[in-house]
């Protein structure tokens, strides 16, 4: 490629950029306007070049490094956008592109098919949170890049990391995500929705989650090995009074005496009053399910209480069927473990250890075809019980 007078550049053939002569011409004949024209034209010619020779790449790199600082900001951004589409960029040219893309940097970082690790690290080190968050969405990050991203104290970056299913967090990175989930409800919600994430690790933020997120946490306890919970023996001893306990709850819920339920739960669970109030006022039922199952309630006993306790503003048949299945699939000891976590007696982070690992939600969903009939019958029983209760209330 030759640079001719009048700023025309022949893009059909690239002979060489002659960077020093070109820069001298720029100084003598034009200033910024000439720099703008030369830079854009040179980047366009290079981007069109399918297979530039090594000498041509070297010459263009020198030229670009001298022209970019001289041109106006708008010309730099335009030239960088053109150059970003080139198929053969050296690390130095990549840096020039990302330093001068301006507002186009973040979309390009998110959409570029590949970024060199050197560029990624340099962009992260610049300290721009928006750029770091855009990088955190990418699925081709090196361990070094992840280490630097996890070291950034930013909700925006951690929210991006939480959505990135290409990252399988382990060790220190997993601990960092869980700490972020405790401080940021959005991170917790995102992790709970990921089919490849062990939702049981979110037990400590259970009450910050939506109904769907809480259910994901509970389902993660189905059929898994667990450490022995300190409260297990206590619950084994008091479970003999399950009938009296469920009877008292049904009466209190039917009378909507939730402050009295709060005091009752505080007395028998060992949880603080604030947590018991959250359980007593939980109209979705997931928190109450934990208490009922920990006390050894079966599906039949537990559903009676849940029907009294949960909201009747909409059709709850699907939710009741889901609870019925959970009563059958989740062990008493698992829910005692959850309550122990709420008390601070155990640390759910230990469930990441191989001996306690659960089945990912994506695999659980893949295997739900067979239990469908059972869940349907359990749901029918729940609906039947609800109809009977409604009839008895009307008669009274």
PDB file of N, CA and C in Angstrom, residues 145-202:
ATOM      1  N   UNK A 145      -7.207 -13.747  34.480  1.00  0.00           N
ATOM      2  CA  UNK A 145      -8.227 -12.713  34.343  1.00  0.00           C
ATOM      3  C   UNK A 145      -9.302 -12.870  35.415  1.00  0.00           C
ATOM      4  N   UNK A 146      -9.708 -14.118  35.682  1.00  0.00           N
ATOM      5  CA  UNK A 146     -10.718 -14.348  36.718  1.00  0.00           C
ATOM      6  C   UNK A 146     -10.213 -13.905  38.086  1.00  0.00           C
ATOM      7  N   UNK A 147      -8.952 -14.194  38.364  1.00  0.00           N
ATOM      8  CA  UNK A 147      -8.397 -13.793  39.655  1.00  0.00           C
ATOM      9  C   UNK A 147      -8.463 -12.279  39.821  1.00  0.00           C
ATOM     10  N   UNK A 148      -8.187 -11.545  38.773  1.00  0.00           N
ATOM     11  CA  UNK A 148      -8.220 -10.076  38.877  1.00  0.00           C
ATOM     12  C   UNK A 148      -9.652  -9.561  38.966  1.00  0.00           C
ATOM     13  N   UNK A 149     -10.573 -10.213  38.267  1.00  0.00           N
ATOM     14  CA  UNK A 149     -11.970  -9.784  38.330  1.00  0.00           C
ATOM     15  C   UNK A 149     -12.551 -10.038  39.718  1.00  0.00           C
ATOM     16  N   UNK A 150     -12.271 -11.207  40.290  1.00  0.00           N
ATOM     17  CA  UNK A 150     -12.796 -11.515  41.618  1.00  0.00           C
ATOM     18  C   UNK A 150     -12.186 -10.623  42.699  1.00  0.00           C
ATOM     19  N   UNK A 151     -11.054 -10.014  42.393  1.00  0.00           N
ATOM     20  CA  UNK A 151     -10.420  -9.123  43.368  1.00  0.00           C
ATOM     21  C   UNK A 151     -11.021  -7.723  43.357  1.00  0.00           C
ATOM     22  N   UNK A 152     -11.899  -7.447  42.378  1.00  0.00           N
ATOM     23  CA  UNK A 152     -12.514  -6.117  42.271  1.00  0.00           C
ATOM     24  C   UNK A 152     -13.719  -6.038  43.209  1.00  0.00           C
ATOM     25  N   UNK A 153     -13.742  -5.038  44.047  1.00  0.00           N
ATOM     26  CA  UNK A 153     -14.851  -4.852  44.995  1.00  0.00           C
ATOM     27  C   UNK A 153     -15.955  -4.041  44.318  1.00  0.00           C
ATOM     28  N   UNK A 154     -16.755  -4.735  43.507  1.00  0.00           N
ATOM     29  CA  UNK A 154     -17.818  -4.049  42.758  1.00  0.00           C
ATOM     30  C   UNK A 154     -19.015  -4.966  42.597  1.00  0.00           C
ATOM     31  N   UNK A 155     -20.196  -4.469  42.946  1.00  0.00           N
ATOM     32  CA  UNK A 155     -21.414  -5.256  42.752  1.00  0.00           C
ATOM     33  C   UNK A 155     -21.650  -5.536  41.269  1.00  0.00           C
ATOM     34  N   UNK A 156     -21.360  -4.538  40.430  1.00  0.00           N
ATOM     35  CA  UNK A 156     -21.605  -4.713  39.000  1.00  0.00           C
ATOM     36  C   UNK A 156     -20.762  -5.852  38.439  1.00  0.00           C
ATOM     37  N   UNK A 157     -19.513  -5.937  38.856  1.00  0.00           N
ATOM     38  CA  UNK A 157     -18.638  -7.004  38.376  1.00  0.00           C
ATOM     39  C   UNK A 157     -19.113  -8.353  38.901  1.00  0.00           C
ATOM     40  N   UNK A 158     -19.483  -8.424  40.171  1.00  0.00           N
ATOM     41  CA  UNK A 158     -19.915  -9.705  40.741  1.00  0.00           C
ATOM     42  C   UNK A 158     -21.260 -10.152  40.165  1.00  0.00           C
ATOM     43  N   UNK A 159     -22.116  -9.208  39.830  1.00  0.00           N
ATOM     44  CA  UNK A 159     -23.373  -9.588  39.182  1.00  0.00           C
ATOM     45  C   UNK A 159     -23.108 -10.198  37.813  1.00  0.00           C
ATOM     46  N   UNK A 160     -22.130  -9.646  37.102  1.00  0.00           N
ATOM     47  CA  UNK A 160     -21.760 -10.208  35.803  1.00  0.00           C
ATOM     48  C   UNK A 160     -21.139 -11.588  35.966  1.00  0.00           C
ATOM     49  N   UNK A 161     -20.263 -11.754  36.946  1.00  0.00           N
ATOM     50  CA  UNK A 161     -19.646 -13.056  37.195  1.00  0.00           C
ATOM     51  C   UNK A 161     -20.695 -14.097  37.566  1.00  0.00           C
ATOM     52  N   UNK A 162     -21.712 -13.692  38.330  1.00  0.00           N
ATOM     53  CA  UNK A 162     -22.755 -14.635  38.750  1.00  0.00           C
ATOM     54  C   UNK A 162     -23.567 -15.150  37.565  1.00  0.00           C
ATOM     55  N   UNK A 163     -23.726 -14.323  36.531  1.00  0.00           N
ATOM     56  CA  UNK A 163     -24.511 -14.746  35.363  1.00  0.00           C
ATOM     57  C   UNK A 163     -23.698 -15.582  34.386  1.00  0.00           C
ATOM     58  N   UNK A 164     -22.386 -15.620  34.540  1.00  0.00           N
ATOM     59  CA  UNK A 164     -21.510 -16.276  33.561  1.00  0.00           C
ATOM     60  C   UNK A 164     -21.457 -17.778  33.825  1.00  0.00           C
ATOM     61  N   UNK A 165     -22.233 -18.534  33.064  1.00  0.00           N
ATOM     62  CA  UNK A 165     -22.288 -19.981  33.271  1.00  0.00           C
ATOM     63  C   UNK A 165     -21.043 -20.692  32.759  1.00  0.00           C
ATOM     64  N   UNK A 166     -20.161 -19.981  32.071  1.00  0.00           N
ATOM     65  CA  UNK A 166     -18.899 -20.580  31.648  1.00  0.00           C
ATOM     66  C   UNK A 166     -17.921 -20.688  32.817  1.00  0.00           C
ATOM     67  N   UNK A 167     -18.235 -19.987  33.897  1.00  0.00           N
ATOM     68  CA  UNK A 167     -17.382 -20.029  35.090  1.00  0.00           C
ATOM     69  C   UNK A 167     -17.976 -21.029  36.078  1.00  0.00           C
ATOM     70  N   UNK A 168     -17.198 -22.049  36.422  1.00  0.00           N
ATOM     71  CA  UNK A 168     -17.610 -23.002  37.445  1.00  0.00           C
ATOM     72  C   UNK A 168     -16.840 -22.653  38.713  1.00  0.00           C
ATOM     73  N   UNK A 169     -17.393 -21.791  39.564  1.00  0.00           N
ATOM     74  CA  UNK A 169     -16.629 -21.277  40.708  1.00  0.00           C
ATOM     75  C   UNK A 169     -16.264 -22.368  41.709  1.00  0.00           C
ATOM     76  N   UNK A 170     -15.021 -22.344  42.105  1.00  0.00           N
ATOM     77  CA  UNK A 170     -14.518 -23.289  43.110  1.00  0.00           C
ATOM     78  C   UNK A 170     -13.574 -22.546  44.048  1.00  0.00           C
ATOM     79  N   UNK A 171     -13.344 -23.153  45.187  1.00  0.00           N
ATOM     80  CA  UNK A 171     -12.353 -22.619  46.105  1.00  0.00           C
ATOM     81  C   UNK A 171     -12.605 -21.179  46.504  1.00  0.00           C
ATOM     82  N   UNK A 172     -11.562 -20.370  46.373  1.00  0.00           N
ATOM     83  CA  UNK A 172     -11.645 -18.971  46.795  1.00  0.00           C
ATOM     84  C   UNK A 172     -12.658 -18.195  45.968  1.00  0.00           C
ATOM     85  N   UNK A 173     -12.789 -18.527  44.678  1.00  0.00           N
ATOM     86  CA  UNK A 173     -13.758 -17.826  43.829  1.00  0.00           C
ATOM     87  C   UNK A 173     -15.185 -18.129  44.286  1.00  0.00           C
ATOM     88  N   UNK A 174     -15.454 -19.362  44.660  1.00  0.00           N
ATOM     89  CA  UNK A 174     -16.780 -19.725  45.161  1.00  0.00           C
ATOM     90  C   UNK A 174     -17.065 -18.997  46.472  1.00  0.00           C
ATOM     91  N   UNK A 175     -16.085 -18.952  47.359  1.00  0.00           N
ATOM     92  CA  UNK A 175     -16.260 -18.248  48.627  1.00  0.00           C
ATOM     93  C   UNK A 175     -16.572 -16.767  48.385  1.00  0.00           C
ATOM     94  N   UNK A 176     -15.888 -16.179  47.409  1.00  0.00           N
ATOM     95  CA  UNK A 176     -16.109 -14.762  47.107  1.00  0.00           C
ATOM     96  C   UNK A 176     -17.514 -14.536  46.571  1.00  0.00           C
ATOM     97  N   UNK A 177     -17.994 -15.432  45.714  1.00  0.00           N
ATOM     98  CA  UNK A 177     -19.356 -15.307  45.182  1.00  0.00           C
ATOM     99  C   UNK A 177     -20.390 -15.431  46.292  1.00  0.00           C
ATOM    100  N   UNK A 178     -20.170 -16.362  47.207  1.00  0.00           N
ATOM    101  CA  UNK A 178     -21.128 -16.550  48.299  1.00  0.00           C
ATOM    102  C   UNK A 178     -21.138 -15.347  49.238  1.00  0.00           C
ATOM    103  N   UNK A 179     -19.971 -14.756  49.475  1.00  0.00           N
ATOM    104  CA  UNK A 179     -19.939 -13.530  50.295  1.00  0.00           C
ATOM    105  C   UNK A 179     -20.686 -12.408  49.588  1.00  0.00           C
ATOM    106  N   UNK A 180     -20.518 -12.328  48.275  1.00  0.00           N
ATOM    107  CA  UNK A 180     -21.236 -11.309  47.510  1.00  0.00           C
ATOM    108  C   UNK A 180     -22.740 -11.556  47.572  1.00  0.00           C
ATOM    109  N   UNK A 181     -23.159 -12.826  47.518  1.00  0.00           N
ATOM    110  CA  UNK A 181     -24.584 -13.155  47.586  1.00  0.00           C
ATOM    111  C   UNK A 181     -25.194 -12.716  48.909  1.00  0.00           C
ATOM    112  N   UNK A 182     -24.407 -12.751  49.989  1.00  0.00           N
ATOM    113  CA  UNK A 182     -24.915 -12.324  51.288  1.00  0.00           C
ATOM    114  C   UNK A 182     -25.119 -10.808  51.351  1.00  0.00           C
ATOM    115  N   UNK A 183     -24.398 -10.084  50.505  1.00  0.00           N
ATOM    116  CA  UNK A 183     -24.502  -8.622  50.513  1.00  0.00           C
ATOM    117  C   UNK A 183     -25.381  -8.073  49.394  1.00  0.00           C
ATOM    118  N   UNK A 184     -25.613  -8.877  48.359  1.00  0.00           N
ATOM    119  CA  UNK A 184     -26.333  -8.402  47.173  1.00  0.00           C
ATOM    120  C   UNK A 184     -27.407  -9.419  46.797  1.00  0.00           C
ATOM    121  N   UNK A 185     -28.662  -9.044  46.975  1.00  0.00           N
ATOM    122  CA  UNK A 185     -29.767  -9.954  46.689  1.00  0.00           C
ATOM    123  C   UNK A 185     -29.784 -10.378  45.227  1.00  0.00           C
ATOM    124  N   UNK A 186     -29.338  -9.497  44.324  1.00  0.00           N
ATOM    125  CA  UNK A 186     -29.376  -9.832  42.902  1.00  0.00           C
ATOM    126  C   UNK A 186     -28.391 -10.950  42.573  1.00  0.00           C
ATOM    127  N   UNK A 187     -27.230 -10.927  43.195  1.00  0.00           N
ATOM    128  CA  UNK A 187     -26.271 -12.011  42.997  1.00  0.00           C
ATOM    129  C   UNK A 187     -26.860 -13.318  43.520  1.00  0.00           C
ATOM    130  N   UNK A 188     -27.466 -13.268  44.695  1.00  0.00           N
ATOM    131  CA  UNK A 188     -28.070 -14.467  45.274  1.00  0.00           C
ATOM    132  C   UNK A 188     -29.165 -15.018  44.370  1.00  0.00           C
ATOM    133  N   UNK A 189     -30.023 -14.146  43.868  1.00  0.00           N
ATOM    134  CA  UNK A 189     -31.112 -14.572  42.998  1.00  0.00           C
ATOM    135  C   UNK A 189     -30.587 -15.187  41.708  1.00  0.00           C
ATOM    136  N   UNK A 190     -29.548 -14.594  41.135  1.00  0.00           N
ATOM    137  CA  UNK A 190     -28.973 -15.115  39.898  1.00  0.00           C
ATOM    138  C   UNK A 190     -28.393 -16.502  40.107  1.00  0.00           C
ATOM    139  N   UNK A 191     -27.655 -16.684  41.192  1.00  0.00           N
ATOM    140  CA  UNK A 191     -27.063 -17.996  41.469  1.00  0.00           C
ATOM    141  C   UNK A 191     -28.136 -19.049  41.709  1.00  0.00           C
ATOM    142  N   UNK A 192     -29.210 -18.664  42.392  1.00  0.00           N
ATOM    143  CA  UNK A 192     -30.295 -19.619  42.670  1.00  0.00           C
ATOM    144  C   UNK A 192     -30.968 -20.089  41.397  1.00  0.00           C
ATOM    145  N   UNK A 193     -30.957 -19.256  40.357  1.00  0.00           N
ATOM    146  CA  UNK A 193     -31.618 -19.602  39.102  1.00  0.00           C
ATOM    147  C   UNK A 193     -30.728 -20.431  38.173  1.00  0.00           C
ATOM    148  N   UNK A 194     -29.436 -20.521  38.487  1.00  0.00           N
ATOM    149  CA  UNK A 194     -28.523 -21.271  37.631  1.00  0.00           C
ATOM    150  C   UNK A 194     -28.671 -22.767  37.857  1.00  0.00           C
ATOM    151  N   UNK A 195     -28.955 -23.490  36.792  1.00  0.00           N
ATOM    152  CA  UNK A 195     -29.133 -24.932  36.911  1.00  0.00           C
ATOM    153  C   UNK A 195     -27.860 -25.684  37.241  1.00  0.00           C
ATOM    154  N   UNK A 196     -26.687 -25.058  37.022  1.00  0.00           N
ATOM    155  CA  UNK A 196     -25.419 -25.729  37.282  1.00  0.00           C
ATOM    156  C   UNK A 196     -24.831 -25.346  38.631  1.00  0.00           C
ATOM    157  N   UNK A 197     -25.566 -24.558  39.418  1.00  0.00           N
ATOM    158  CA  UNK A 197     -25.048 -24.100  40.710  1.00  0.00           C
ATOM    159  C   UNK A 197     -25.765 -24.843  41.834  1.00  0.00           C
ATOM    160  N   UNK A 198     -25.008 -25.248  42.849  1.00  0.00           N
ATOM    161  CA  UNK A 198     -25.585 -25.947  43.996  1.00  0.00           C
ATOM    162  C   UNK A 198     -26.300 -24.936  44.892  1.00  0.00           C
ATOM    163  N   UNK A 199     -27.612 -24.865  44.755  1.00  0.00           N
ATOM    164  CA  UNK A 199     -28.383 -23.849  45.474  1.00  0.00           C
ATOM    165  C   UNK A 199     -28.329 -24.032  46.980  1.00  0.00           C
ATOM    166  N   UNK A 200     -27.988 -25.221  47.466  1.00  0.00           N
ATOM    167  CA  UNK A 200     -27.900 -25.428  48.915  1.00  0.00           C
ATOM    168  C   UNK A 200     -26.850 -24.517  49.541  1.00  0.00           C
ATOM    169  N   UNK A 201     -25.879 -24.093  48.757  1.00  0.00           N
ATOM    170  CA  UNK A 201     -24.849 -23.194  49.274  1.00  0.00           C
ATOM    171  C   UNK A 201     -25.416 -21.819  49.612  1.00  0.00           C
ATOM    172  N   UNK A 202     -26.650 -21.556  49.166  1.00  0.00           N
ATOM    173  CA  UNK A 202     -27.300 -20.263  49.423  1.00  0.00           C
ATOM    174  C   UNK A 202     -28.226 -20.316  50.636  1.00  0.00           C
TER     175      UNK A 202
END
